[in-house]
mmCIF file of C-alpha atoms and ligand atoms in Angstrom:
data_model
loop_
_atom_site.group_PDB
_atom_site.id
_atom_site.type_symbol
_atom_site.label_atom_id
_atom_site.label_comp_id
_atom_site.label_asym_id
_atom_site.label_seq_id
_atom_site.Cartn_x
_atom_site.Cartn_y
_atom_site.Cartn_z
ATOM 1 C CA UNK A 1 24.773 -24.828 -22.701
ATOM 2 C CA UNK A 2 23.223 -28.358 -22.581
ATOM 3 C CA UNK A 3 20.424 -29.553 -20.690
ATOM 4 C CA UNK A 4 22.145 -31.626 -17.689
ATOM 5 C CA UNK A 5 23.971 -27.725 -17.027
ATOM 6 C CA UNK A 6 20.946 -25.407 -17.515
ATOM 7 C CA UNK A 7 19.107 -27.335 -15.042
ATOM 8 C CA UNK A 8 21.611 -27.209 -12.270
ATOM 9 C CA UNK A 9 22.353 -23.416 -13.314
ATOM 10 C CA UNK A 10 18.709 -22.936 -12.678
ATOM 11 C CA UNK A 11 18.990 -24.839 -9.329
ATOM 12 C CA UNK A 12 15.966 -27.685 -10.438
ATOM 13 C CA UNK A 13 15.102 -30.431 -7.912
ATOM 14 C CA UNK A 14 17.851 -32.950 -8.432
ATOM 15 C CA UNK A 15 15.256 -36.090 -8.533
ATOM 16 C CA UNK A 16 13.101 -33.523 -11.257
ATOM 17 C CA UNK A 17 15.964 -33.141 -12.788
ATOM 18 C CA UNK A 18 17.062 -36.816 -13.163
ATOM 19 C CA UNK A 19 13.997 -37.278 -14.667
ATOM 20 C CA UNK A 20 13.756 -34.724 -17.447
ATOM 21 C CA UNK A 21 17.495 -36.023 -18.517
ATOM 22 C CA UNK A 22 15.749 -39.815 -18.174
ATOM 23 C CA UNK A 23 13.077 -38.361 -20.891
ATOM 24 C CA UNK A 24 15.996 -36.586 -23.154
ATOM 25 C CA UNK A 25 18.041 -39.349 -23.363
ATOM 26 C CA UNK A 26 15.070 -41.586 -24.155
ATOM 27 C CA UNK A 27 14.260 -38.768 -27.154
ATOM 28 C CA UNK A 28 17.112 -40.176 -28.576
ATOM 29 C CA UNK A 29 16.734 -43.676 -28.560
ATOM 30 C CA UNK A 30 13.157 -42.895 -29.585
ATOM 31 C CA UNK A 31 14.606 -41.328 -32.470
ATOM 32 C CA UNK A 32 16.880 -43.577 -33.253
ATOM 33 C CA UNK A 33 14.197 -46.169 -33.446
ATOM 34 C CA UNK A 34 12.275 -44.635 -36.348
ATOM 35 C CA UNK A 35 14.044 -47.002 -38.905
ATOM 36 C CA UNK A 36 12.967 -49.731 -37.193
ATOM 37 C CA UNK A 37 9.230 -49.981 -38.306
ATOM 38 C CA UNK A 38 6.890 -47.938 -40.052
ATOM 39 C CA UNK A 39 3.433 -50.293 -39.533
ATOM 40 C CA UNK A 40 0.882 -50.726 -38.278
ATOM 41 C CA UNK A 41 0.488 -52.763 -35.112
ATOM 42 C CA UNK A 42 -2.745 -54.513 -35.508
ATOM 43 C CA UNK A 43 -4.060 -53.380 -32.520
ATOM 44 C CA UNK A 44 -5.761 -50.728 -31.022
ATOM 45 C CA UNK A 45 -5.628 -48.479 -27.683
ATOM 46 C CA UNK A 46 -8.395 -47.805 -25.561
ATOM 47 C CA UNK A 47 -9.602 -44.512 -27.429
ATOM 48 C CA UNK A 48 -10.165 -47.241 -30.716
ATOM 49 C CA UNK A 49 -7.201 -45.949 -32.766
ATOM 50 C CA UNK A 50 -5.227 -47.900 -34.663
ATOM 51 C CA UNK A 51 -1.340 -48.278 -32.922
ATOM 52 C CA UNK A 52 1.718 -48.707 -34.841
ATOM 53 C CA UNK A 53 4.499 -50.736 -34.320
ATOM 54 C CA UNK A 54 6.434 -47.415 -33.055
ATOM 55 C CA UNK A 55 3.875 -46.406 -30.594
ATOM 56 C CA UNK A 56 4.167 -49.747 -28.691
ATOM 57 C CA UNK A 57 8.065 -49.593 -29.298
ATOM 58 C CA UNK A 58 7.888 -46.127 -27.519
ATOM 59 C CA UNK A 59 5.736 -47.014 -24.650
ATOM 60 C CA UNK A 60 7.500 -49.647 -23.767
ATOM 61 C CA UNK A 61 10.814 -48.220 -23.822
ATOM 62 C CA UNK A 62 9.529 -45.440 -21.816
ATOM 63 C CA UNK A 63 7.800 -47.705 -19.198
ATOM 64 C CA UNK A 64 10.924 -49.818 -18.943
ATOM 65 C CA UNK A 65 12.989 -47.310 -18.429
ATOM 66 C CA UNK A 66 11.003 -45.646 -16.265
ATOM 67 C CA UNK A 67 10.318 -48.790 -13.804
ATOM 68 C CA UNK A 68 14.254 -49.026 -13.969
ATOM 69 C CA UNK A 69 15.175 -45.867 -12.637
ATOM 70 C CA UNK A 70 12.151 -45.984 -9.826
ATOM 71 C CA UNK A 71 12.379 -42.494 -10.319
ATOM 72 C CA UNK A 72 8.690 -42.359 -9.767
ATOM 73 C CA UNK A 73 5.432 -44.089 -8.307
ATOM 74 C CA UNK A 74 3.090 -43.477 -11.142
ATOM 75 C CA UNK A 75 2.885 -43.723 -14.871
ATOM 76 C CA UNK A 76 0.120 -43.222 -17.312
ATOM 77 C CA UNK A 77 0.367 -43.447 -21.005
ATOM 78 C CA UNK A 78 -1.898 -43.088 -23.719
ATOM 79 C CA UNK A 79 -1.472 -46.142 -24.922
ATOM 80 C CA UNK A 80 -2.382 -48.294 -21.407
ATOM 81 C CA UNK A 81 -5.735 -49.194 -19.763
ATOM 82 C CA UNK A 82 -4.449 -48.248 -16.242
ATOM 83 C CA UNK A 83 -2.047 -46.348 -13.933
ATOM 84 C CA UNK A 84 0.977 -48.409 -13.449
ATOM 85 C CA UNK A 85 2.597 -48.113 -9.712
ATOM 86 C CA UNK A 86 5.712 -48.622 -9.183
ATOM 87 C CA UNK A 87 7.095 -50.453 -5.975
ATOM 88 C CA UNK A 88 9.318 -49.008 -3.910
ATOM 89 C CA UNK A 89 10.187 -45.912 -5.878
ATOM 90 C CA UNK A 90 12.823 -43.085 -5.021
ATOM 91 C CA UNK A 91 9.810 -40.625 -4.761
ATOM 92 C CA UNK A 92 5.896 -39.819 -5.232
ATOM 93 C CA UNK A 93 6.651 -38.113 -8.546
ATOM 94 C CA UNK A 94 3.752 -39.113 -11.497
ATOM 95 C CA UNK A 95 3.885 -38.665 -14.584
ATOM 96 C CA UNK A 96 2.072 -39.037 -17.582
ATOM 97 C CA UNK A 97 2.980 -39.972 -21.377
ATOM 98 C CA UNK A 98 1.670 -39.723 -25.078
ATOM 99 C CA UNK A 99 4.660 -41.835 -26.390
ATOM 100 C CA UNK A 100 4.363 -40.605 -29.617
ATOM 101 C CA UNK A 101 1.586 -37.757 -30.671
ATOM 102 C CA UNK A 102 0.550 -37.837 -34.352
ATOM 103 C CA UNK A 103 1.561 -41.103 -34.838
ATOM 104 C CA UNK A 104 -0.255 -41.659 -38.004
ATOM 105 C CA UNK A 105 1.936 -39.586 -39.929
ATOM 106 C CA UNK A 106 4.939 -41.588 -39.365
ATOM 107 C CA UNK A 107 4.223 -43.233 -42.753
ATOM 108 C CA UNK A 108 4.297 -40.416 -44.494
ATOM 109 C CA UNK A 109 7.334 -39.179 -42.407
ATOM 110 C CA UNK A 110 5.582 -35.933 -40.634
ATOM 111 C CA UNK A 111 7.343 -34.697 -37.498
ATOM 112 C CA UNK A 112 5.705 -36.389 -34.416
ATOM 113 C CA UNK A 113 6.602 -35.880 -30.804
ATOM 114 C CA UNK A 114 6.960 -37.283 -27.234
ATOM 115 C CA UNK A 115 4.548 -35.313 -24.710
ATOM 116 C CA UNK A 116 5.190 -35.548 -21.026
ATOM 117 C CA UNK A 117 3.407 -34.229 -17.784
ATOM 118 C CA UNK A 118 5.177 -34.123 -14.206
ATOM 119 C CA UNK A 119 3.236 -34.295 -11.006
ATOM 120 C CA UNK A 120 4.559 -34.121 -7.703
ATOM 121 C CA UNK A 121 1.696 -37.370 -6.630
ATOM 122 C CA UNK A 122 -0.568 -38.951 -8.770
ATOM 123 C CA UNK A 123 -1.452 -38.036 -12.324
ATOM 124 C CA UNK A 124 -5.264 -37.505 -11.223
ATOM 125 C CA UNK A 125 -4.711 -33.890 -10.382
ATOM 126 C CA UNK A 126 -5.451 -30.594 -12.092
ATOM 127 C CA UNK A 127 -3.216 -29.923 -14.544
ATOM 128 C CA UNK A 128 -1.960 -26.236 -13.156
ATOM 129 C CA UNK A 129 -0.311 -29.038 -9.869
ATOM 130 C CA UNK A 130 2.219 -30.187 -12.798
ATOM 131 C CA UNK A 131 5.788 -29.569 -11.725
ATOM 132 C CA UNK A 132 6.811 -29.985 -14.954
ATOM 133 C CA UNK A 133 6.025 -30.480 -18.858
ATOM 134 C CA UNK A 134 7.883 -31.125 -21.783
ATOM 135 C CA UNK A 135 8.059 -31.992 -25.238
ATOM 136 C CA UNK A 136 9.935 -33.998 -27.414
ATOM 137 C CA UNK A 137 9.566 -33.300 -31.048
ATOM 138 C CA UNK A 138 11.177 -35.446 -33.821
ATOM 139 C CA UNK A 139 11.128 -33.233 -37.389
ATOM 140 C CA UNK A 140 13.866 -32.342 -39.625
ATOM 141 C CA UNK A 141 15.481 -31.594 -35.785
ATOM 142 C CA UNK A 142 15.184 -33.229 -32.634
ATOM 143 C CA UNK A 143 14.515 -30.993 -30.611
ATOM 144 C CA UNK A 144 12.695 -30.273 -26.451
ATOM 145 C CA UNK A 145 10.869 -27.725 -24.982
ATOM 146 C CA UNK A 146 10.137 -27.601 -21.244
ATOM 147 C CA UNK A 147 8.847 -25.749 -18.170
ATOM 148 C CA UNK A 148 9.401 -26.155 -14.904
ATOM 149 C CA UNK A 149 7.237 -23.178 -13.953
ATOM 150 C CA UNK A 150 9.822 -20.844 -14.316
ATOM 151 C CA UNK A 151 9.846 -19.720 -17.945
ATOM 152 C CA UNK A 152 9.769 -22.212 -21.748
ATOM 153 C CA UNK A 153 13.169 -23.089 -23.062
ATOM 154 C CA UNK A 154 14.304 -24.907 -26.109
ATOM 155 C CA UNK A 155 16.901 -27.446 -26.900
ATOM 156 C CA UNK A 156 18.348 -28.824 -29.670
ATOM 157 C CA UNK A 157 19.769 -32.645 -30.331
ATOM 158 C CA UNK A 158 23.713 -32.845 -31.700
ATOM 159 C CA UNK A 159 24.404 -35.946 -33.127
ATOM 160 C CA UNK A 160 25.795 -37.520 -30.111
ATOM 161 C CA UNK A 161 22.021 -37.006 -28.308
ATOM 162 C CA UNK A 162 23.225 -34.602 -26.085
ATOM 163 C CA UNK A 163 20.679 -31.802 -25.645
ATOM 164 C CA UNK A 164 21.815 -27.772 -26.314
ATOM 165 C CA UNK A 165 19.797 -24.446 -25.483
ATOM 166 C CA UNK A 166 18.308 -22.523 -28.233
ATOM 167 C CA UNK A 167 15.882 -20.364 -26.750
ATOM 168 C CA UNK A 168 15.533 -19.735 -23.026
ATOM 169 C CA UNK A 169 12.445 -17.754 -21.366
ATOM 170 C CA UNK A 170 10.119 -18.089 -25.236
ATOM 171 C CA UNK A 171 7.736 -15.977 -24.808
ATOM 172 C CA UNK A 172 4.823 -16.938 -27.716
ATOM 173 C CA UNK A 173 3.927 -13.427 -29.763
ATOM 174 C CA UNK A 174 0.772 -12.455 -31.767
ATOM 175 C CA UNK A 175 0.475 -14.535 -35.124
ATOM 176 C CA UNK A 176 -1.836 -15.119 -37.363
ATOM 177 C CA UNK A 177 -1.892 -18.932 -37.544
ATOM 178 C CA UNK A 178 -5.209 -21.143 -36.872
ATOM 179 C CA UNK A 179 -4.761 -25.123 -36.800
ATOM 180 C CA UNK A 180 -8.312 -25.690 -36.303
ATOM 181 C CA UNK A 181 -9.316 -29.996 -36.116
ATOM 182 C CA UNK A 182 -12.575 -31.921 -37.178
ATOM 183 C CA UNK A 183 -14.758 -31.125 -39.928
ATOM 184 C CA UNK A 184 -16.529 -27.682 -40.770
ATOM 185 C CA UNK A 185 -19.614 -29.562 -41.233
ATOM 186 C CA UNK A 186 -19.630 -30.599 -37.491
ATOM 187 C CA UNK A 187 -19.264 -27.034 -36.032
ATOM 188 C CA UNK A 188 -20.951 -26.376 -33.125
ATOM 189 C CA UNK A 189 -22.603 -23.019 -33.430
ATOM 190 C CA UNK A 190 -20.193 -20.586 -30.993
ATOM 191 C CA UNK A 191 -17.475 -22.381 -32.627
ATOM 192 C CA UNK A 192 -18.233 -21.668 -35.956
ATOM 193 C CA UNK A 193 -18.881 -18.036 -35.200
ATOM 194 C CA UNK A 194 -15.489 -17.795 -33.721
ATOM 195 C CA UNK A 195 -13.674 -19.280 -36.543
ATOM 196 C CA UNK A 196 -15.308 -17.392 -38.994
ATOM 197 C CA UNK A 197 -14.101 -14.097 -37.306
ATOM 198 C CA UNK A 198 -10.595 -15.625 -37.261
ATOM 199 C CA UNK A 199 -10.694 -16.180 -41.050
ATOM 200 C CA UNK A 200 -12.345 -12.631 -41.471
ATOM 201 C CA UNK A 201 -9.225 -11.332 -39.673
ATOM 202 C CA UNK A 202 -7.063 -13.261 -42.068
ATOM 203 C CA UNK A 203 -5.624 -16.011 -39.907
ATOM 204 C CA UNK A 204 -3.668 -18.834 -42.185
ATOM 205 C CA UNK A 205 -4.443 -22.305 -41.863
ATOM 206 C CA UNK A 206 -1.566 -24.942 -40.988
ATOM 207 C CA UNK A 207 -2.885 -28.089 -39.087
ATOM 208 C CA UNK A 208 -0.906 -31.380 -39.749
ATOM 209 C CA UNK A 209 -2.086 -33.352 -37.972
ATOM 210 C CA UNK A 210 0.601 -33.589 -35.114
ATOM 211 C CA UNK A 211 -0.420 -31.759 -32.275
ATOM 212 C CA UNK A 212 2.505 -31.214 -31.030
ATOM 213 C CA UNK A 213 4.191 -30.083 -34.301
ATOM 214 C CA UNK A 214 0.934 -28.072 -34.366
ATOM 215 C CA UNK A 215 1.893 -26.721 -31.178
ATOM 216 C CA UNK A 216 5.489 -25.858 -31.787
ATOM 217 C CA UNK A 217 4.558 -23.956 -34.485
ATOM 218 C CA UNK A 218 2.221 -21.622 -32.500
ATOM 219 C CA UNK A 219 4.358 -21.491 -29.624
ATOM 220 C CA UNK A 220 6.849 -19.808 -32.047
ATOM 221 C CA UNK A 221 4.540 -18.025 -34.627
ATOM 222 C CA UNK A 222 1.105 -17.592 -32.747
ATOM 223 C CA UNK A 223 -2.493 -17.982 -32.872
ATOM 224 C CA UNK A 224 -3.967 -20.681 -31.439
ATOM 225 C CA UNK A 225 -4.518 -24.696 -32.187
ATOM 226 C CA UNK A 226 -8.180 -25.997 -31.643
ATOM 227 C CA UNK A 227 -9.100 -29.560 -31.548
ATOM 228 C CA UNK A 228 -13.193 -28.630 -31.238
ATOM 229 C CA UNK A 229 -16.223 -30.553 -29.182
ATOM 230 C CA UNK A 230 -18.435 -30.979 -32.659
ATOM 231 C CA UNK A 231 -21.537 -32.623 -33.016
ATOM 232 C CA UNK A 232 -22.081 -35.950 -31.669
ATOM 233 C CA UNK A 233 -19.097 -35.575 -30.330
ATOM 234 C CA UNK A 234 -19.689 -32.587 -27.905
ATOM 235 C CA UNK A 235 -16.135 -33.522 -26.147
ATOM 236 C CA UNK A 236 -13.708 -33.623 -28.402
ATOM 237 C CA UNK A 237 -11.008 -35.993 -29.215
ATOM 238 C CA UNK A 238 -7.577 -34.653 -27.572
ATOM 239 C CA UNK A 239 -6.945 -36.393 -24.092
ATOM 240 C CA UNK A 240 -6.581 -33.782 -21.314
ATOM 241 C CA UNK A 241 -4.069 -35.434 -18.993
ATOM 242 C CA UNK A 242 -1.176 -37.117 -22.044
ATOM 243 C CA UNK A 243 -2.126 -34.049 -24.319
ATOM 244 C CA UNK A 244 -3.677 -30.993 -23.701
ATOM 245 C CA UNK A 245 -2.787 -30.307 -20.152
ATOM 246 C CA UNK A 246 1.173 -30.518 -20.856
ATOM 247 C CA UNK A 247 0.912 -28.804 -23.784
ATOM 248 C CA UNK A 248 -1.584 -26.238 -22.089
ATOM 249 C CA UNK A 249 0.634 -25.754 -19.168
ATOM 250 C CA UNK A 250 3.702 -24.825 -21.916
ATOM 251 C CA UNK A 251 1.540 -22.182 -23.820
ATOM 252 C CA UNK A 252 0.466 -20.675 -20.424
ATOM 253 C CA UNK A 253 3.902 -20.562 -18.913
ATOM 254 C CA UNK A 254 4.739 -18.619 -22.426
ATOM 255 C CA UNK A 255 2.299 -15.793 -21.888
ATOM 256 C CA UNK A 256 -0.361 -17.837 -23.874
ATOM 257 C CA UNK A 257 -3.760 -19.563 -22.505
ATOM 258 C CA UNK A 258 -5.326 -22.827 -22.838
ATOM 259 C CA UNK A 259 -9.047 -23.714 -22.451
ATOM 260 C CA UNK A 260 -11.684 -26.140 -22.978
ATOM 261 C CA UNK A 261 -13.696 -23.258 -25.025
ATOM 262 C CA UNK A 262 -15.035 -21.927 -21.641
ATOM 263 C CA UNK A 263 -12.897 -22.363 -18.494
ATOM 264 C CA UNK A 264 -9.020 -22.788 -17.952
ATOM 265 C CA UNK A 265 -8.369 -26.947 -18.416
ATOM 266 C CA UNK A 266 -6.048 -26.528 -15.836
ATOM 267 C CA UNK A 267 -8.052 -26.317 -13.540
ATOM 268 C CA UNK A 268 -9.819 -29.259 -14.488
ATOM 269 C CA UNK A 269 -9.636 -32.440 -11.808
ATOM 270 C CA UNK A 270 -9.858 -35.620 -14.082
ATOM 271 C CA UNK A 271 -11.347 -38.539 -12.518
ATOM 272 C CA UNK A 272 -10.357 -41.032 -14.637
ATOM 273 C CA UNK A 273 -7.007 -41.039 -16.988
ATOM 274 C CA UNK A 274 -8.939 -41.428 -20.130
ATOM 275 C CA UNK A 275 -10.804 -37.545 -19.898
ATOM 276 C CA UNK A 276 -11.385 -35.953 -23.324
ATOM 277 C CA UNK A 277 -11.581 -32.414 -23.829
ATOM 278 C CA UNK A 278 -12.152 -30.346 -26.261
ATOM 279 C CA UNK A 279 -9.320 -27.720 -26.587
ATOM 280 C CA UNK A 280 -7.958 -24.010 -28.002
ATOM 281 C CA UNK A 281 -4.764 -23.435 -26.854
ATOM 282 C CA UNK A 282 -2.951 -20.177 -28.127
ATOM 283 C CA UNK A 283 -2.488 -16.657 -27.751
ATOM 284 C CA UNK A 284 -4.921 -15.138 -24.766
ATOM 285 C CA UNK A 285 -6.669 -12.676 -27.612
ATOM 286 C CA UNK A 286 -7.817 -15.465 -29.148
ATOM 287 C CA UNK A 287 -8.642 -18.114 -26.356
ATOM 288 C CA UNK A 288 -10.253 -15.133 -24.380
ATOM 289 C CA UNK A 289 -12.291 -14.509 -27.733
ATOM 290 C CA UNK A 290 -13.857 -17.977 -27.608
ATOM 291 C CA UNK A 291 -14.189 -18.348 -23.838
ATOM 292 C CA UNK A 292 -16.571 -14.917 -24.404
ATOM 293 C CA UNK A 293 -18.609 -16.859 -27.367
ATOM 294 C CA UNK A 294 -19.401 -20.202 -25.512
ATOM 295 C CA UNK A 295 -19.847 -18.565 -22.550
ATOM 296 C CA UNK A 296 -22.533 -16.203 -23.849
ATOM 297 C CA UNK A 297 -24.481 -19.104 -24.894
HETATM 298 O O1 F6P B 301 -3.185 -37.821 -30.840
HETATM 299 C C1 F6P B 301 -4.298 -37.402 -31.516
HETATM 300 C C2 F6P B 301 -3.976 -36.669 -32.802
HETATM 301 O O2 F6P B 301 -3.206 -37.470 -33.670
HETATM 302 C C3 F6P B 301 -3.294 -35.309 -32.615
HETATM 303 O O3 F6P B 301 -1.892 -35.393 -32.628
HETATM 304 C C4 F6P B 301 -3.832 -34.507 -33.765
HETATM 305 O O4 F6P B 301 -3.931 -33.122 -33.506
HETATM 306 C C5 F6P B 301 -5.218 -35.092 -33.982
HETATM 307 O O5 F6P B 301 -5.220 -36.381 -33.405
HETATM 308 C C6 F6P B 301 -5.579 -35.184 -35.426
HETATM 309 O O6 F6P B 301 -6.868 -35.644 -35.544
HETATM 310 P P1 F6P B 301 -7.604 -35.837 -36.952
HETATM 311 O O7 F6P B 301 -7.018 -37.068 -37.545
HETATM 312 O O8 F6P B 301 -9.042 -35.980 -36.588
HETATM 313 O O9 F6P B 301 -7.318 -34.620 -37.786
HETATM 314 MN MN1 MN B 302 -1.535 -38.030 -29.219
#
């Protein structure tokens, strides 16, 4: 079944709807647009890292697009200083957009993804108020993963860019997988207590660098992806509202659990678009294991 059918089947909001079909068939031209360029762009964003060509290329395709449709009043990217508002749009949806996660292993030709976060207002809302979340990732497959609130599903790219269901209702089940970020060195101390017992119970390591590859992986496998606060750098590095709420709200609507190593970052309210968290996102063993650590502190 492809996406434009399982979404009517399952009797989605036509405007949501629209929208999630506007982000598939922009997974393709994304996609398509990997041969173009492979640099750098010489500039940065507004967290200091480096952009490539592609992560410009992606923005603005989505942004484009996205002002073209007027499918929505609000956009936020990763990659822009502000939220853009959109005159007289079709609706009040926002939404909010890493163009392309783990972009620094497009050189080396790593699977990278598209992350995207649905509100029904603006994108300065907790992240449980999402109406919808979704992924794009761009590996060996193309493939997307969303929620709507009501269950995880998987699709798969043919090679005409139409989308086709793989897995419907994914529930995430116990693995022993860790894809723990920054260096050991930097621990903080209920962190490092909490990885050690991980290891102990003989979790595997696979990080790459992606965190949404990261994330497929333990959506599918299990265990839990961390992206730690560490010293001198108590918050983190992941953003909460392009990254780690989407992605959070996915693993929860799975059976998993996402937190900011003591409370739900759903429930987080952001006041500005450029929040930082730190995250562990994963199995609820294993996120309720490090909310008890940090918490006892
Ligand atoms: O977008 C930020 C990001 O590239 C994530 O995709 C990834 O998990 C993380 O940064 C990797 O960070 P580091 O380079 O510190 O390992
Ligand atoms: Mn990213």
């Amino acid at each position: 079944m492809n996406l434009k059918d399982f979404l009517s089947r399952n009797n989605t909001d036509p405007k949501l709807s629209e929208l999630i079909l506007f982000f598939a068939e922009n997974g393709q031209t994304i996609k398509s647009g990997f041969l173009k360029s492979q640099n750098k762009a010489g500039t940065h964003n507004i967290y200091g890292e480096e952009q490539m060509a592609l992560d410009k290329w992606a923005d603005d395709v989505l942004i484009n697009g996205l002002k073209k449709t007027r499918l929505v009043r609000y956009i936020a990217t990763e990659e822009q200083p502000g939220i853009i508002e959109i005159d007289n749009p079709k609706n009040q949806f926002g939404v909010v957009i890493d163009p392309l996660d783990g972009s620094s292993l497009i050189d080396v030709n790593l699977a990278v993804g598209t992350i995207i976060g649905i509100y029904p207002g603006t994108v300065l809302d907790m992240g449980k108020n999402m109406i919808a979340a979704m992924y794009i990732l761009y590996g060996p497959l193309t493939t997307l993963t969303f929620t709507t609130g009501n269950g995880v599903h998987d699709f798969v790219m043919d090679e005409k860019g139409d989308f086709h269901l793989t897995a419907e209702n994914i529930k995430m089940p116990d693995g022993k997988i860790y894809a723990p970020g920054a260096l050991r060195k930097d621990y903080l101390p209920a962190h490092a207590r909490f990885i050690e017992i991980l290891e102990k119970d003989g979790y595997k390591l696979r990080f790459s660098g992606s965190f949404v590859a990261d994330m497929h992986q333990i959506l599918h496998k299990g265990g839990m992806f961390t992206y730690p606060g560490i010293k001198g750098k108590e918050k983190g590095k992941l953003r909460l509202l392009f990254e780690a709420n989407p992605m959070g709200k996915i693993i929860t609507e799975a059976g998993g659990a996402v937190s900011n190593g003591k409370i739900d970052i759903l429930s987080i309210k952001p006041d500005v678009i450029d929040y930082i968290t730190p995250i562990y996102a994963g199995g609820k063993k294993e996120i309720g294991l490090i909310n008890r650590y940090m918490n006892e502190i």
